[in-house]
Amino acid sequence: MREIEIKIPPGAAKILRRLEEHGYEAYVVGGCVRDSLLGRNPNDWDITTSALPMQVKALFPRTIDTGLKHGTVTILEGGEPYEVTTYRVDGEYLDGRHPSEVTFTASLREDLQRRDFTINAMAYSEKHGLQDYFDGLTHLEKGLICAVGDPLQRFGEDALRIMRAVRFAAQLGYEVEEETVRAMKELAPTLSKISAERIASELEKLLLSPHPEKLRMACECGITAIILPEFDRCMETPQNNPHHCYSVGEHTIVSIGNARPDRVLRLAMLLHDFGKPACKTTDEEGIDHFHGHQEISAQMANDILRRLKSDNVTRKSVVKLVRFHDRAVRLTPAGVRKAVVQIGEDLFPLYLEVKEADTLAQSEYMRQEKLDYLEEVRRLYRKVLEDGDCLSMKDLAVKGDDLIAAGMQPGKQFKEVLEAMFEDVIREPSHNEKAYLMDRYADARSVLTKTGQNK
Ligand code: ATP
Ligand code: MG
């Protein structure tokens, strides 16, 4: 075997040495070995050892019982946490999700054998060098995701591995080995047993990867049919329209790749046209239209993100971007201010990115015009920001207290007066002056206070 050297962080090296000094075996393992061999920065350094959890705990002053049942102890070393797990074999998987029991073993090889893919099943220590029983290094060099052992058995144990295969292919730009693909296709339906949280986490990693187009593979393997059937409908929906050159699904894939790898942005691209299959009509010239798809897509996005147990902030942001992805902006400062207020100050920059990613995934027809238009919206938006125009109620020169001081009482119409003032100011920023607004809307106030409607 070739001499391979991996630079281990001092904290991890110290833990390995201490375990070795006490007669145990210890290696860094899994993702960190894979990433180091690729010249990438590992997210974390996991350690595998022949020592039992109690033996590990006895050697280190600062430990956390992360998952004693599964053999995992976290050690704090040099301010960094390291997960140290005892060599183990997973017992039978009765439910296709978690092993019914784990058994500790004295064999590193057995521990590596339970891991999902060959590139994730390598261990390394300064003392013993690279431990690679399943050709992980060769597969790393060939760019192959390959199950350890019999893929059907491995996916049968934990169906999430089917999604992990696609996710690693997308993160690394790899292909999946043939027999592994065959097993994925056969067992994709068993993904229905996996929790939404685990599915969502893999889907997100796929979306944020440098190769989100592997979504196509997820579809071809029957994965999306289970976890995101709405996407399959998009793949089955051609768009015969001069603005388009792809099916809805292919357009979606290209648009995701055009967007910056930001969670909200890429989720918005994934979901922005999901309503199209349901909205499709074809006119007498044979041209396809998708009237009203934005709203349907927004509703679907909301349902899907709930199903995937997405957090509320993410869900609401994505749904809003989907709802407004086709909203036209009038090319005037007032038009831009109105759009910013409707879409939200925080989301407007993302809305511009959605538009661009969407446009660049359409046909060349009128592309330059669309991009020029977008550039003009950007220019006006920058100007609006530079001028410090009022864009939110909190920047209105009149506050609720001013209305109270003028004799009004809080209530529905009270809010209406403030909204009328705000609308005025959005149209004309120079109107954002207390004297002007109180005077201009004084009539409304006197009517309200006189008739007592506001009481
Ligand atoms: P990253 O942390 O970058 O997502 P990773 O390879 O470190 O990638 P983790 O999910 O952190 O992935 O898991 C650490 C290691 O544990 C993996 O490299 C693999 O060896 C093993 N592993 C994780 N999940 C599974 C699984 N579902 N089935 C089998 N082995 C797994
Ligand atoms: Mg990891």
XYZ file of C-alpha atoms and ligand atoms in Angstrom:
487
model
C 0.000 0.000 0.000
C 1.170 3.522 -0.776
C 2.359 5.720 2.058
C -0.464 8.081 2.824
C -0.181 10.824 5.385
C -3.070 12.735 6.866
C -2.657 15.823 8.990
C -4.666 15.248 12.148
C -5.557 18.225 14.377
C -3.540 18.285 17.629
C -6.578 17.535 19.832
C -7.485 14.379 17.899
C -3.825 13.291 17.751
C -3.588 13.676 21.519
C -6.673 11.519 22.074
C -5.345 8.780 19.756
C -1.975 8.789 21.518
C -3.483 8.587 24.990
C -5.699 5.648 24.007
C -2.746 3.895 22.365
C -0.526 4.470 25.409
C -3.097 2.558 27.434
C -3.048 -0.379 25.090
C -6.127 0.431 23.011
C -6.385 0.886 19.255
C -7.646 4.245 18.022
C -8.141 5.856 14.613
C -9.780 8.866 13.044
C -12.488 7.478 10.816
C -15.147 8.105 8.179
C -15.895 11.537 6.740
C -12.730 13.178 8.056
C -10.469 10.587 6.412
C -12.401 10.870 3.145
C -12.266 14.677 3.165
C -8.579 14.797 4.137
C -7.651 12.463 1.284
C -9.559 14.792 -1.040
C -7.677 17.801 0.304
C -10.871 19.186 1.822
C -11.417 20.534 5.296
C -13.351 17.965 7.378
C -16.428 19.203 9.287
C -15.496 17.154 12.317
C -13.002 14.486 13.340
C -14.641 11.276 14.521
C -12.569 8.713 16.387
C -13.099 4.966 16.565
C -11.447 2.852 19.255
C -11.233 -0.644 20.708
C -11.717 0.855 24.199
C -15.175 0.495 25.760
C -17.024 3.720 26.647
C -16.209 3.375 30.368
C -12.548 2.785 29.543
C -12.554 5.888 27.356
C -14.188 7.936 30.101
C -11.613 6.788 32.639
C -8.770 8.233 30.568
C -10.065 11.743 29.953
C -11.054 14.396 32.497
C -13.639 16.160 30.339
C -16.186 13.891 28.655
C -19.861 14.032 27.737
C -22.080 10.952 27.509
C -23.303 11.551 23.975
C -24.685 8.116 23.220
C -23.302 5.560 25.634
C -25.690 2.896 24.356
C -24.176 3.268 20.907
C -20.698 3.512 22.317
C -20.186 7.232 21.823
C -18.441 9.532 24.265
C -17.567 13.127 23.432
C -14.162 14.306 24.597
C -13.281 17.968 24.895
C -9.684 18.514 23.914
C -8.125 21.888 23.187
C -11.600 23.421 23.292
C -12.843 21.133 20.494
C -15.353 18.305 20.897
C -14.382 14.896 19.476
C -16.812 11.989 19.240
C -15.087 8.794 20.290
C -17.026 5.628 19.480
C -16.183 2.063 20.421
C -15.718 -0.391 17.520
C -19.149 -1.848 16.985
C -21.262 -3.979 14.731
C -24.879 -3.082 14.293
C -27.319 -5.823 15.187
C -30.231 -6.747 13.012
C -32.221 -3.929 11.444
C -35.768 -5.027 12.038
C -37.426 -1.833 10.863
C -35.082 -0.621 8.100
C -34.136 2.343 10.251
C -32.204 1.551 13.380
C -30.358 -1.479 14.593
C -32.266 -3.349 17.280
C -29.022 -3.537 19.235
C -25.373 -2.666 18.816
C -22.588 -4.972 19.818
C -19.082 -3.836 20.583
C -16.279 -5.663 18.834
C -12.519 -5.821 19.076
C -12.120 -5.666 15.300
C -11.571 -2.450 13.379
C -12.459 -4.254 10.174
C -15.888 -5.161 11.558
C -16.472 -1.578 12.576
C -15.583 -0.323 9.104
C -17.785 -2.975 7.536
C -20.948 -1.536 9.113
C -20.365 1.843 7.444
C -22.339 2.835 4.365
C -19.915 3.513 1.498
C -16.352 2.457 0.828
C -15.129 6.061 0.754
C -16.629 6.495 4.254
C -15.151 3.253 5.555
C -11.496 4.174 5.949
C -9.617 4.789 9.188
C -6.245 6.408 9.844
C -3.750 6.813 12.650
C -0.216 8.184 12.736
C 0.943 4.885 14.170
C -0.686 2.521 11.656
C -1.406 4.711 8.641
C -4.436 4.290 6.379
C -6.733 1.321 7.018
C -8.667 0.682 3.843
C -10.231 -2.786 3.621
C -12.845 -2.054 0.972
C -11.000 -0.138 -1.757
C -12.170 3.233 -0.522
C -9.079 4.977 -1.830
C -9.487 3.494 -5.321
C -13.142 4.539 -5.385
C -12.180 7.989 -4.188
C -9.773 8.285 -7.098
C -12.317 6.903 -9.570
C -15.062 9.128 -8.245
C -17.357 6.269 -7.277
C -19.913 5.848 -4.511
C -19.975 2.150 -3.743
C -21.786 0.364 -0.900
C -19.663 -1.624 1.543
C -20.583 -5.252 0.923
C -23.927 -6.251 -0.570
C -25.815 -3.063 -1.465
C -29.240 -4.700 -1.196
C -28.465 -5.814 2.329
C -26.984 -2.449 3.284
C -29.937 -0.426 1.975
C -32.244 -2.988 3.546
C -30.700 -2.206 6.942
C -31.117 1.556 6.644
C -33.019 3.011 3.700
C -31.656 6.491 4.351
C -28.403 5.255 2.822
C -30.191 5.363 -0.560
C -30.455 9.122 -0.201
C -26.977 9.412 1.262
C -25.594 7.821 -1.915
C -27.146 10.567 -4.031
C -26.107 13.242 -1.551
C -22.435 12.177 -1.558
C -22.519 11.909 -5.368
C -23.812 15.498 -5.439
C -21.344 16.840 -2.874
C -18.356 15.217 -4.538
C -19.483 15.210 -8.179
C -19.226 11.406 -8.243
C -21.085 8.614 -9.981
C -22.748 5.795 -8.091
C -21.427 2.317 -8.841
C -23.754 0.180 -10.982
C -24.744 -2.544 -8.566
C -25.279 0.071 -5.869
C -27.611 1.973 -8.235
C -29.570 -1.192 -8.976
C -30.131 -1.763 -5.270
C -31.155 1.873 -4.797
C -33.812 1.510 -7.481
C -35.090 -1.706 -6.001
C -35.323 -0.431 -2.438
C -36.236 3.230 -2.982
C -39.879 2.519 -1.942
C -38.639 1.618 1.552
C -37.697 5.270 2.077
C -41.311 5.661 3.159
C -40.195 4.187 6.513
C -37.666 6.965 7.154
C -38.526 9.978 9.296
C -39.189 13.314 7.621
C -36.350 14.947 9.541
C -33.704 12.544 8.256
C -35.062 12.804 4.699
C -35.148 16.599 4.840
C -31.583 16.800 6.076
C -30.300 14.700 3.162
C -32.450 16.566 0.644
C -31.083 19.860 1.899
C -27.482 18.675 1.627
C -28.201 17.562 -1.930
C -29.756 20.920 -2.807
C -26.878 22.896 -1.307
C -24.200 20.765 -2.947
C -22.154 21.778 -6.003
C -24.178 19.258 -8.073
C -27.868 19.732 -7.306
C -28.562 18.283 -10.762
C -28.165 14.878 -9.069
C -31.817 15.448 -8.244
C -32.349 13.940 -11.690
C -30.724 10.765 -10.463
C -32.913 10.814 -7.349
C -35.878 10.875 -9.709
C -34.540 8.132 -11.983
C -33.927 5.905 -8.963
C -37.486 6.349 -7.719
C -36.417 8.325 -4.647
C -38.393 11.489 -5.347
C -41.428 9.325 -6.174
C -41.493 8.561 -2.442
C -40.156 11.694 -0.783
C -41.215 14.375 -3.289
C -43.683 12.975 -5.845
C -44.569 16.530 -6.875
C -41.147 16.729 -8.509
C -41.862 13.686 -10.655
C -44.990 15.451 -11.971
C -42.735 18.373 -12.967
C -40.383 16.023 -14.814
C -43.398 14.700 -16.734
C -44.584 18.177 -17.779
C -43.137 19.596 -21.011
C -43.434 23.336 -21.633
C -44.222 24.163 -25.224
C -43.784 27.886 -24.924
C -41.230 30.235 -26.531
C -39.988 31.300 -23.108
C -39.009 27.751 -22.258
C -36.712 25.078 -23.583
C -37.023 22.489 -20.806
C -39.726 20.492 -19.068
C -40.836 22.001 -15.760
C -38.592 19.512 -13.927
C -35.483 20.155 -16.027
C -36.085 23.894 -15.754
C -36.283 23.441 -11.985
C -32.994 21.537 -11.886
C -31.181 24.167 -13.962
C -32.641 27.009 -11.904
C -31.431 25.437 -8.632
C -27.914 25.223 -10.079
C -28.098 28.880 -11.122
C -28.820 30.004 -7.568
C -26.257 30.650 -4.855
C -26.067 27.706 -2.408
C -28.266 29.341 0.200
C -30.917 27.176 1.919
C -33.905 29.454 1.449
C -32.921 30.394 -2.072
C -32.373 26.854 -3.293
C -35.533 25.561 -1.623
C -37.418 28.377 -3.350
C -35.963 27.376 -6.704
C -36.853 23.727 -6.076
C -40.469 24.584 -5.324
C -41.157 27.684 -7.435
C -42.906 25.930 -10.323
C -44.387 22.894 -8.556
C -47.877 24.228 -9.285
C -47.339 24.188 -13.034
C -48.438 20.603 -13.792
C -51.825 21.314 -12.195
C -52.244 24.650 -14.014
C -51.217 23.665 -17.499
C -53.471 24.639 -20.407
C -52.726 24.492 -24.132
C -54.138 27.154 -26.472
C -55.379 26.608 -30.036
C -51.881 27.288 -31.369
C -50.515 24.510 -29.211
C -48.723 26.845 -26.802
C -48.721 25.799 -23.147
C -49.709 28.233 -20.399
C -49.564 27.966 -16.625
C -51.860 30.725 -15.385
C -52.001 31.090 -11.636
C -49.226 28.598 -10.985
C -47.491 30.954 -8.533
C -50.255 30.718 -5.949
C -50.679 26.957 -6.370
C -46.890 26.552 -6.106
C -46.879 28.662 -2.927
C -49.570 26.477 -1.352
C -47.736 23.324 -2.356
C -44.463 24.723 -1.017
C -46.169 25.394 2.294
C -47.567 21.847 2.491
C -44.286 20.234 1.433
C -42.175 22.219 3.895
C -44.589 21.328 6.685
C -44.361 17.698 5.660
C -40.553 17.955 5.770
C -40.784 19.517 9.252
C -39.054 22.667 8.097
C -38.759 25.469 10.660
C -41.329 28.265 10.402
C -38.959 31.035 9.339
C -37.591 28.965 6.462
C -41.057 27.825 5.415
C -42.545 31.308 5.420
C -39.606 32.845 3.554
C -39.604 30.144 0.891
C -43.376 30.314 0.427
C -43.211 34.077 -0.015
C -40.441 33.851 -2.600
C -42.412 31.191 -4.473
C -45.609 33.253 -4.343
C -43.908 36.355 -5.728
C -41.379 34.787 -8.098
C -43.335 36.016 -11.111
C -44.456 39.330 -9.625
C -43.638 42.153 -12.018
C -42.116 45.301 -10.582
C -43.012 48.667 -12.085
C -39.792 50.373 -13.193
C -40.178 53.467 -11.021
C -38.884 54.143 -7.515
C -42.464 53.940 -6.230
C -42.966 50.637 -8.059
C -39.846 49.198 -6.451
C -40.776 50.524 -3.003
C -44.193 48.887 -3.307
C -42.625 45.555 -4.258
C -40.143 45.759 -1.388
C -42.981 46.400 1.066
C -45.006 43.483 -0.295
C -42.161 40.976 -0.568
C -40.390 42.191 2.555
C -37.208 44.194 3.050
C -35.297 41.111 4.178
C -36.434 38.921 1.280
C -36.255 41.396 -1.587
C -32.559 40.752 -2.375
C -33.358 37.011 -2.508
C -36.353 37.714 -4.737
C -33.943 39.366 -7.209
C -31.739 36.274 -7.093
C -34.751 34.010 -7.659
C -35.690 36.051 -10.742
C -32.227 35.796 -12.176
C -31.835 32.067 -11.538
C -35.292 31.513 -13.068
C -34.589 33.638 -16.156
C -31.288 31.893 -16.844
C -33.089 28.540 -16.812
C -35.502 29.652 -19.534
C -34.998 29.726 -23.312
C -32.870 32.421 -24.957
C -36.054 34.093 -26.196
C -36.065 37.679 -24.846
C -33.434 36.720 -22.309
C -31.448 39.926 -22.721
C -34.600 42.013 -22.290
C -35.453 40.095 -19.110
C -31.938 40.567 -17.718
C -31.913 44.269 -18.632
C -35.227 44.687 -16.858
C -33.868 42.948 -13.771
C -30.784 45.163 -13.826
C -33.022 48.216 -13.893
C -34.987 46.918 -10.883
C -31.656 46.438 -9.090
C -30.516 49.965 -9.976
C -33.759 51.493 -8.702
C -33.595 49.324 -5.568
C -30.057 50.539 -4.808
C -31.223 54.130 -5.270
C -34.192 53.600 -2.942
C -31.804 52.232 -0.312
C -29.282 55.018 -0.819
C -31.981 57.652 -0.459
C -33.087 56.028 2.789
C -36.720 55.971 1.627
C -39.233 54.799 4.184
C -39.915 51.109 3.487
C -41.593 49.986 6.645
C -44.249 51.190 9.065
C -41.640 51.602 11.748
C -39.981 54.349 9.687
C -43.217 56.299 9.288
C -42.918 59.839 10.691
C -46.268 59.410 12.482
C -46.507 56.894 15.300
C -49.509 55.471 17.046
C -48.768 57.793 19.957
C -49.177 60.821 17.677
C -52.687 59.686 16.792
C -53.520 59.102 20.444
C -52.220 62.585 21.253
C -54.542 63.863 18.538
C -57.518 62.304 20.270
C -57.869 58.946 18.566
C -58.123 55.609 20.295
C -56.361 52.456 19.124
C -58.534 50.204 16.974
C -59.214 49.025 13.452
C -59.606 52.426 11.817
C -56.648 53.701 13.741
C -54.590 51.131 11.854
C -56.269 52.143 8.607
C -55.180 55.748 9.050
C -51.577 54.675 9.614
C -51.783 52.436 6.561
C -53.144 55.227 4.393
C -50.247 57.413 5.547
C -47.795 54.619 4.826
C -49.183 54.075 1.325
C -48.867 57.758 0.641
C -45.239 57.754 1.806
C -44.408 54.712 -0.331
C -45.725 56.631 -3.351
C -43.961 59.829 -2.328
C -41.145 59.659 0.252
C -41.072 63.443 0.742
C -44.512 63.097 2.388
C -42.933 61.308 5.331
C -43.299 64.311 7.631
C -45.446 64.419 10.712
C -46.987 67.818 10.003
C -47.898 66.919 6.446
C -49.333 63.508 7.281
C -51.353 64.712 10.304
C -52.731 67.529 8.257
C -53.455 65.481 5.141
C -55.200 62.738 7.098
C -56.788 65.064 9.635
C -60.138 64.692 7.879
C -60.131 60.986 8.309
C -59.250 61.439 11.959
C -61.999 63.921 12.647
C -64.556 61.709 10.898
C -63.459 58.747 12.940
C -63.380 60.539 16.267
C -66.648 62.373 15.554
C -68.650 59.276 14.663
C -67.048 57.397 17.467
C -66.309 54.468 15.145
C -62.941 54.174 16.647
C -64.174 53.608 20.148
P -20.615 14.854 6.616
O -20.398 14.989 8.101
O -19.767 15.685 5.765
O -22.052 14.905 6.240
P -19.791 12.152 7.092
O -19.263 11.089 6.190
O -18.956 12.581 8.239
O -20.183 13.355 6.187
P -21.780 11.558 9.029
O -23.261 11.474 8.836
O -21.217 12.613 9.895
O -21.178 11.634 7.570
O -21.312 10.125 9.546
C -19.976 9.812 9.921
C -19.614 8.423 9.418
O -20.500 7.455 10.009
C -19.760 8.235 7.912
O -18.603 8.622 7.233
C -20.029 6.753 7.817
O -18.840 6.025 7.933
C -20.871 6.474 9.038
N -22.326 6.604 8.803
C -23.091 7.687 9.015
N -24.366 7.457 8.724
C -24.439 6.175 8.339
C -25.492 5.318 7.922
N -26.760 5.765 7.836
N -25.188 4.045 7.615
C -23.904 3.585 7.708
N -22.890 4.332 8.067
C -23.131 5.618 8.396
Mg -19.494 13.982 9.822
